[in-house]
mmCIF file of C-alpha atoms in Angstrom:
data_model
loop_
_atom_site.group_PDB
_atom_site.id
_atom_site.type_symbol
_atom_site.label_atom_id
_atom_site.label_comp_id
_atom_site.label_asym_id
_atom_site.label_seq_id
_atom_site.Cartn_x
_atom_site.Cartn_y
_atom_site.Cartn_z
ATOM 1 C CA UNK A 107 0.000 0.000 0.000
ATOM 2 C CA UNK A 108 2.792 2.487 0.747
ATOM 3 C CA UNK A 109 4.427 2.123 -2.676
ATOM 4 C CA UNK A 110 1.063 2.515 -4.419
ATOM 5 C CA UNK A 111 0.342 5.590 -2.320
ATOM 6 C CA UNK A 112 3.736 7.097 -3.183
ATOM 7 C CA UNK A 113 3.225 6.348 -6.878
ATOM 8 C CA UNK A 114 -0.211 7.991 -6.889
ATOM 9 C CA UNK A 115 1.018 11.056 -5.001
ATOM 10 C CA UNK A 116 4.380 11.648 -6.630
ATOM 11 C CA UNK A 117 4.490 9.949 -10.036
ATOM 12 C CA UNK A 118 5.530 12.484 -12.644
ATOM 13 C CA UNK A 119 7.184 14.833 -10.156
ATOM 14 C CA UNK A 120 10.820 15.257 -11.299
ATOM 15 C CA UNK A 121 12.179 15.723 -7.769
ATOM 16 C CA UNK A 122 10.903 12.238 -6.848
ATOM 17 C CA UNK A 123 12.411 10.481 -9.865
ATOM 18 C CA UNK A 124 15.730 9.611 -8.178
ATOM 19 C CA UNK A 125 13.879 7.732 -5.446
ATOM 20 C CA UNK A 126 10.875 6.187 -7.208
ATOM 21 C CA UNK A 127 12.785 5.033 -10.310
ATOM 22 C CA UNK A 128 15.576 3.435 -8.316
ATOM 23 C CA UNK A 129 16.092 -0.169 -9.485
ATOM 24 C CA UNK A 130 16.768 -1.411 -5.950
ATOM 25 C CA UNK A 131 13.880 0.479 -4.316
ATOM 26 C CA UNK A 132 11.806 -2.599 -3.487
ATOM 27 C CA UNK A 133 14.794 -4.452 -1.987
ATOM 28 C CA UNK A 134 15.831 -1.421 0.058
ATOM 29 C CA UNK A 135 12.258 -0.921 1.275
ATOM 30 C CA UNK A 136 12.063 -4.557 2.353
ATOM 31 C CA UNK A 137 15.328 -4.154 4.295
ATOM 32 C CA UNK A 138 14.000 -0.991 5.929
ATOM 33 C CA UNK A 139 10.710 -2.670 6.863
ATOM 34 C CA UNK A 140 12.592 -5.471 8.653
ATOM 35 C CA UNK A 141 14.667 -2.894 10.568
ATOM 36 C CA UNK A 142 11.569 -0.849 11.446
ATOM 37 C CA UNK A 143 9.770 -3.964 12.670
ATOM 38 C CA UNK A 144 12.697 -4.793 14.964
ATOM 39 C CA UNK A 145 12.922 -1.165 16.124
ATOM 40 C CA UNK A 146 9.194 -0.998 16.970
ATOM 41 C CA UNK A 147 9.306 -4.322 18.829
ATOM 42 C CA UNK A 148 12.377 -3.316 20.842
ATOM 43 C CA UNK A 149 11.063 0.114 21.780
ATOM 44 C CA UNK A 150 7.589 -1.140 22.701
ATOM 45 C CA UNK A 151 9.089 -3.840 24.938
ATOM 46 C CA UNK A 152 11.043 -1.176 26.825
ATOM 47 C CA UNK A 153 8.011 1.059 27.147
ATOM 48 C CA UNK A 154 9.839 4.066 25.734
ATOM 49 C CA UNK A 155 7.625 7.132 25.754
ATOM 50 C CA UNK A 156 9.781 9.463 23.658
ATOM 51 C CA UNK A 157 12.628 8.496 21.349
ATOM 52 C CA UNK A 158 14.971 10.416 19.058
ATOM 53 C CA UNK A 159 16.097 8.230 16.148
ATOM 54 C CA UNK A 160 19.509 8.830 14.572
ATOM 55 C CA UNK A 161 19.826 7.242 11.125
ATOM 56 C CA UNK A 162 23.591 7.137 10.665
ATOM 57 C CA UNK A 163 23.577 5.061 7.473
ATOM 58 C CA UNK A 164 20.812 7.009 5.816
ATOM 59 C CA UNK A 165 21.682 6.471 2.148
ATOM 60 C CA UNK A 166 18.565 7.833 0.441
ATOM 61 C CA UNK A 167 16.810 7.952 3.794
ATOM 62 C CA UNK A 168 14.327 5.130 3.195
ATOM 63 C CA UNK A 169 14.375 3.888 6.795
ATOM 64 C CA UNK A 170 13.758 7.406 8.107
ATOM 65 C CA UNK A 171 11.197 8.165 5.406
ATOM 66 C CA UNK A 172 9.201 5.008 6.131
ATOM 67 C CA UNK A 173 9.413 5.540 9.871
ATOM 68 C CA UNK A 174 8.123 9.104 9.514
ATOM 69 C CA UNK A 175 5.385 7.836 7.180
ATOM 70 C CA UNK A 176 4.242 5.366 9.857
ATOM 71 C CA UNK A 177 4.412 8.105 12.534
ATOM 72 C CA UNK A 178 4.967 5.980 15.653
ATOM 73 C CA UNK A 179 3.735 8.108 18.577
ATOM 74 C CA UNK A 180 6.862 7.523 20.674
ATOM 75 C CA UNK A 181 9.259 8.804 17.979
ATOM 76 C CA UNK A 182 9.841 12.442 18.815
ATOM 77 C CA UNK A 183 12.389 13.211 16.103
ATOM 78 C CA UNK A 184 14.337 11.487 13.309
ATOM 79 C CA UNK A 185 17.830 12.767 12.558
ATOM 80 C CA UNK A 186 19.647 11.660 9.423
ATOM 81 C CA UNK A 187 23.285 12.233 8.654
ATOM 82 C CA UNK A 188 23.476 14.181 5.422
ATOM 83 C CA UNK A 189 25.273 13.220 2.255
ATOM 84 C CA UNK A 190 25.623 16.214 -0.029
ATOM 85 C CA UNK A 191 25.040 14.311 -3.292
ATOM 86 C CA UNK A 192 21.612 12.970 -2.316
ATOM 87 C CA UNK A 193 18.324 14.609 -3.315
ATOM 88 C CA UNK A 194 16.523 14.870 0.077
ATOM 89 C CA UNK A 195 13.251 16.212 -1.383
ATOM 90 C CA UNK A 196 11.387 12.976 -0.611
ATOM 91 C CA UNK A 197 12.192 13.373 3.089
ATOM 92 C CA UNK A 198 11.893 17.121 3.561
ATOM 93 C CA UNK A 199 8.708 17.473 1.480
ATOM 94 C CA UNK A 200 7.397 13.934 1.949
ATOM 95 C CA UNK A 201 5.311 12.174 4.531
ATOM 96 C CA UNK A 202 6.545 14.053 7.559
ATOM 97 C CA UNK A 203 5.580 17.744 7.551
ATOM 98 C CA UNK A 204 7.867 18.371 10.543
ATOM 99 C CA UNK A 205 10.986 17.309 8.618
ATOM 100 C CA UNK A 206 13.453 20.066 8.004
ATOM 101 C CA UNK A 207 16.652 20.329 6.042
ATOM 102 C CA UNK A 208 19.668 21.819 7.728
ATOM 103 C CA UNK A 209 22.643 23.076 5.795
#
């Protein structure tokens, strides 16, 4: 459902092309979903009420993007380490309206 939603919302938008047309998108999403599942299980078992997530191997930011799309109530903030050559439009203008880009 998420990929269909993204395709309906952002197909044809040039700034999304580098993410949506990526040949390995499905594989990378599957890897992110496994990591998110483990993250949600671990944090719910500990009863964490407020968590700041640091995505230190962000790549294109799929883990962070999916996590912000799911909007777990205990995730207060998601911080991604920046790589200058990556188009961050899908994160900054995507599912999470609170995302911001810092220079």
